[in-house]
Amino acid sequence: MAHWLFKSEPDVFGWDHLTALGQAGSEWDGVRNYQARNIMRQMAIGDTGFFYHSRTGLEIVGIVEVIATAHPDSTAQDGKWECVDVRALKRLPRPVTLDQIKSDDRLPDMVLVKNSRLSVQPVSDAEWQIVLELAGHSPD
DNA sequence: GCCAACGTTGGC
DNA sequence: GCCAACGTTGGC
């Protein structure tokens, strides 16, 4: 299973919004960036991702699961954009802040640090494990 | 709220 | 196909 990172402003659509939708989850719509779209096309059902609060919060707060592969974004008029569906899986015991990630010398290549503008990002297996560890997440 | 970084658009 | 102008994102 591959891992990803989804960014959203909590004022617009935050972790609490997603958890309120329960198992049904939500379209990850509104992405209007080709690189992000291409990354979403690579996602498979059952993949997991971090949920990151941008602009306010600046921390990873939870884990989401991909429940539908890329399909046309219903909020796009021209049919050019796509999205996946995700649902909230679990809140992290401790949020992992951007500062923590930036100052961790094991995470120099995280896209969150290297390309802060990309709203949907790949996360390597190693990065995934390190962030879980920082979050105090106990192994299943 | 500012503005640097980045992506997209469109005139040439 | 270049690149200036413009719009958006997101850390600060």
PDB file of N, CA, C and O in Angstrom, chain A residues 93-125:
ATOM      1  N   PRO A  93      -2.571  10.427  17.798  1.00  0.00           N
ATOM      2  CA  PRO A  93      -2.516  10.697  19.245  1.00  0.00           C
ATOM      3  C   PRO A  93      -1.931  12.071  19.533  1.00  0.00           C
ATOM      4  O   PRO A  93      -2.414  12.804  20.391  1.00  0.00           O
ATOM      5  N   ARG A  94      -0.866  12.391  18.801  1.00  0.00           N
ATOM      6  CA  ARG A  94      -0.260  13.720  18.884  1.00  0.00           C
ATOM      7  C   ARG A  94      -0.091  14.250  17.473  1.00  0.00           C
ATOM      8  O   ARG A  94       0.507  13.574  16.636  1.00  0.00           O
ATOM      9  N   PRO A  95      -0.600  15.453  17.166  1.00  0.00           N
ATOM     10  CA  PRO A  95      -0.363  16.024  15.837  1.00  0.00           C
ATOM     11  C   PRO A  95       1.132  16.193  15.603  1.00  0.00           C
ATOM     12  O   PRO A  95       1.889  16.427  16.549  1.00  0.00           O
ATOM     13  N   VAL A  96       1.549  16.061  14.356  1.00  0.00           N
ATOM     14  CA  VAL A  96       2.957  16.269  14.001  1.00  0.00           C
ATOM     15  C   VAL A  96       3.053  17.581  13.250  1.00  0.00           C
ATOM     16  O   VAL A  96       2.449  17.743  12.184  1.00  0.00           O
ATOM     17  N   THR A  97       3.797  18.526  13.814  1.00  0.00           N
ATOM     18  CA  THR A  97       3.831  19.867  13.248  1.00  0.00           C
ATOM     19  C   THR A  97       4.836  19.973  12.109  1.00  0.00           C
ATOM     20  O   THR A  97       5.779  19.182  12.007  1.00  0.00           O
ATOM     21  N   LEU A  98       4.608  20.987  11.279  1.00  0.00           N
ATOM     22  CA  LEU A  98       5.548  21.272  10.193  1.00  0.00           C
ATOM     23  C   LEU A  98       6.940  21.539  10.750  1.00  0.00           C
ATOM     24  O   LEU A  98       7.937  21.093  10.177  1.00  0.00           O
ATOM     25  N   ASP A  99       7.007  22.227  11.869  1.00  0.00           N
ATOM     26  CA  ASP A  99       8.300  22.505  12.500  1.00  0.00           C
ATOM     27  C   ASP A  99       9.037  21.216  12.862  1.00  0.00           C
ATOM     28  O   ASP A  99      10.241  21.087  12.638  1.00  0.00           O
ATOM     29  N   GLN A 100       8.299  20.267  13.432  1.00  0.00           N
ATOM     30  CA  GLN A 100       8.905  18.975  13.772  1.00  0.00           C
ATOM     31  C   GLN A 100       9.465  18.300  12.532  1.00  0.00           C
ATOM     32  O   GLN A 100      10.564  17.755  12.551  1.00  0.00           O
ATOM     33  N   ILE A 101       8.689  18.332  11.469  1.00  0.00           N
ATOM     34  CA  ILE A 101       9.108  17.657  10.239  1.00  0.00           C
ATOM     35  C   ILE A 101      10.334  18.350   9.650  1.00  0.00           C
ATOM     36  O   ILE A 101      11.295  17.703   9.240  1.00  0.00           O
ATOM     37  N   LYS A 102      10.302  19.693   9.652  1.00  0.00           N
ATOM     38  CA  LYS A 102      11.426  20.444   9.080  1.00  0.00           C
ATOM     39  C   LYS A 102      12.705  20.252   9.885  1.00  0.00           C
ATOM     40  O   LYS A 102      13.802  20.296   9.336  1.00  0.00           O
ATOM     41  N   SER A 103      12.564  20.051  11.187  1.00  0.00           N
ATOM     42  CA  SER A 103      13.756  19.962  12.013  1.00  0.00           C
ATOM     43  C   SER A 103      14.216  18.517  12.204  1.00  0.00           C
ATOM     44  O   SER A 103      15.228  18.275  12.871  1.00  0.00           O
ATOM     45  N   ASP A 104      13.505  17.551  11.621  1.00  0.00           N
ATOM     46  CA  ASP A 104      13.898  16.148  11.740  1.00  0.00           C
ATOM     47  C   ASP A 104      14.825  15.792  10.590  1.00  0.00           C
ATOM     48  O   ASP A 104      14.426  15.837   9.434  1.00  0.00           O
ATOM     49  N   ASP A 105      16.061  15.426  10.915  1.00  0.00           N
ATOM     50  CA  ASP A 105      17.034  15.203   9.838  1.00  0.00           C
ATOM     51  C   ASP A 105      16.799  13.888   9.090  1.00  0.00           C
ATOM     52  O   ASP A 105      17.519  13.577   8.155  1.00  0.00           O
ATOM     53  N   ARG A 106      15.786  13.147   9.509  1.00  0.00           N
ATOM     54  CA  ARG A 106      15.422  11.958   8.738  1.00  0.00           C
ATOM     55  C   ARG A 106      14.404  12.276   7.644  1.00  0.00           C
ATOM     56  O   ARG A 106      14.053  11.409   6.836  1.00  0.00           O
ATOM     57  N   LEU A 107      13.907  13.505   7.635  1.00  0.00           N
ATOM     58  CA  LEU A 107      12.822  13.849   6.711  1.00  0.00           C
ATOM     59  C   LEU A 107      13.186  15.005   5.772  1.00  0.00           C
ATOM     60  O   LEU A 107      12.333  15.853   5.479  1.00  0.00           O
ATOM     61  N   PRO A 108      14.408  15.019   5.266  1.00  0.00           N
ATOM     62  CA  PRO A 108      14.795  16.180   4.448  1.00  0.00           C
ATOM     63  C   PRO A 108      14.092  16.217   3.094  1.00  0.00           C
ATOM     64  O   PRO A 108      14.024  17.263   2.460  1.00  0.00           O
ATOM     65  N   ASP A 109      13.563  15.061   2.677  1.00  0.00           N
ATOM     66  CA  ASP A 109      12.985  14.989   1.329  1.00  0.00           C
ATOM     67  C   ASP A 109      11.474  15.001   1.306  1.00  0.00           C
ATOM     68  O   ASP A 109      10.874  14.797   0.261  1.00  0.00           O
ATOM     69  N   MET A 110      10.860  15.202   2.474  1.00  0.00           N
ATOM     70  CA  MET A 110       9.396  15.235   2.445  1.00  0.00           C
ATOM     71  C   MET A 110       8.906  16.366   1.563  1.00  0.00           C
ATOM     72  O   MET A 110       9.396  17.491   1.639  1.00  0.00           O
ATOM     73  N   VAL A 111       7.934  16.045   0.714  1.00  0.00           N
ATOM     74  CA  VAL A 111       7.427  17.034  -0.236  1.00  0.00           C
ATOM     75  C   VAL A 111       6.852  18.236   0.506  1.00  0.00           C
ATOM     76  O   VAL A 111       6.915  19.363   0.022  1.00  0.00           O
ATOM     77  N   LEU A 112       6.324  17.987   1.694  1.00  0.00           N
ATOM     78  CA  LEU A 112       5.775  19.065   2.521  1.00  0.00           C
ATOM     79  C   LEU A 112       6.804  20.178   2.730  1.00  0.00           C
ATOM     80  O   LEU A 112       6.465  21.352   2.784  1.00  0.00           O
ATOM     81  N   VAL A 113       8.082  19.767   2.837  1.00  0.00           N
ATOM     82  CA  VAL A 113       9.160  20.721   3.038  1.00  0.00           C
ATOM     83  C   VAL A 113       9.687  21.236   1.708  1.00  0.00           C
ATOM     84  O   VAL A 113       9.942  22.425   1.541  1.00  0.00           O
ATOM     85  N   LYS A 114       9.840  20.318   0.750  1.00  0.00           N
ATOM     86  CA  LYS A 114      10.508  20.678  -0.505  1.00  0.00           C
ATOM     87  C   LYS A 114       9.608  21.398  -1.497  1.00  0.00           C
ATOM     88  O   LYS A 114      10.060  22.206  -2.290  1.00  0.00           O
ATOM     89  N   ASN A 115       8.315  21.053  -1.481  1.00  0.00           N
ATOM     90  CA  ASN A 115       7.375  21.703  -2.395  1.00  0.00           C
ATOM     91  C   ASN A 115       6.087  21.988  -1.648  1.00  0.00           C
ATOM     92  O   ASN A 115       5.089  21.287  -1.795  1.00  0.00           O
ATOM     93  N   SER A 116       6.131  23.051  -0.884  1.00  0.00           N
ATOM     94  CA  SER A 116       5.035  23.339   0.035  1.00  0.00           C
ATOM     95  C   SER A 116       3.744  23.705  -0.688  1.00  0.00           C
ATOM     96  O   SER A 116       2.683  23.729  -0.083  1.00  0.00           O
ATOM     97  N   ARG A 117       3.818  23.994  -1.973  1.00  0.00           N
ATOM     98  CA  ARG A 117       2.611  24.422  -2.683  1.00  0.00           C
ATOM     99  C   ARG A 117       1.759  23.269  -3.189  1.00  0.00           C
ATOM    100  O   ARG A 117       0.612  23.457  -3.583  1.00  0.00           O
ATOM    101  N   LEU A 118       2.338  22.070  -3.226  1.00  0.00           N
ATOM    102  CA  LEU A 118       1.614  20.927  -3.764  1.00  0.00           C
ATOM    103  C   LEU A 118       0.606  20.408  -2.733  1.00  0.00           C
ATOM    104  O   LEU A 118       0.981  20.066  -1.611  1.00  0.00           O
ATOM    105  N   SER A 119      -0.655  20.325  -3.141  1.00  0.00           N
ATOM    106  CA  SER A 119      -1.710  20.047  -2.158  1.00  0.00           C
ATOM    107  C   SER A 119      -1.985  18.557  -1.961  1.00  0.00           C
ATOM    108  O   SER A 119      -2.630  18.178  -0.993  1.00  0.00           O
ATOM    109  N   VAL A 120      -1.531  17.742  -2.899  1.00  0.00           N
ATOM    110  CA  VAL A 120      -1.617  16.293  -2.746  1.00  0.00           C
ATOM    111  C   VAL A 120      -0.229  15.740  -3.035  1.00  0.00           C
ATOM    112  O   VAL A 120       0.342  16.047  -4.075  1.00  0.00           O
ATOM    113  N   GLN A 121       0.286  14.956  -2.107  1.00  0.00           N
ATOM    114  CA  GLN A 121       1.694  14.581  -2.191  1.00  0.00           C
ATOM    115  C   GLN A 121       1.903  13.099  -1.924  1.00  0.00           C
ATOM    116  O   GLN A 121       1.155  12.497  -1.163  1.00  0.00           O
ATOM    117  N   PRO A 122       2.950  12.520  -2.520  1.00  0.00           N
ATOM    118  CA  PRO A 122       3.352  11.167  -2.145  1.00  0.00           C
ATOM    119  C   PRO A 122       4.187  11.202  -0.869  1.00  0.00           C
ATOM    120  O   PRO A 122       4.875  12.178  -0.604  1.00  0.00           O
ATOM    121  N   VAL A 123       4.067  10.150  -0.067  1.00  0.00           N
ATOM    122  CA  VAL A 123       4.861   9.987   1.150  1.00  0.00           C
ATOM    123  C   VAL A 123       5.515   8.609   1.070  1.00  0.00           C
ATOM    124  O   VAL A 123       4.823   7.615   0.822  1.00  0.00           O
ATOM    125  N   SER A 124       6.820   8.555   1.271  1.00  0.00           N
ATOM    126  CA  SER A 124       7.511   7.258   1.195  1.00  0.00           C
ATOM    127  C   SER A 124       7.187   6.419   2.421  1.00  0.00           C
ATOM    128  O   SER A 124       6.742   6.940   3.453  1.00  0.00           O
ATOM    129  N   ASP A 125       7.423   5.105   2.301  1.00  0.00           N
ATOM    130  CA  ASP A 125       7.174   4.207   3.433  1.00  0.00           C
ATOM    131  C   ASP A 125       7.977   4.629   4.658  1.00  0.00           C
ATOM    132  O   ASP A 125       7.476   4.615   5.785  1.00  0.00           O
TER     133      ASP A 125
END
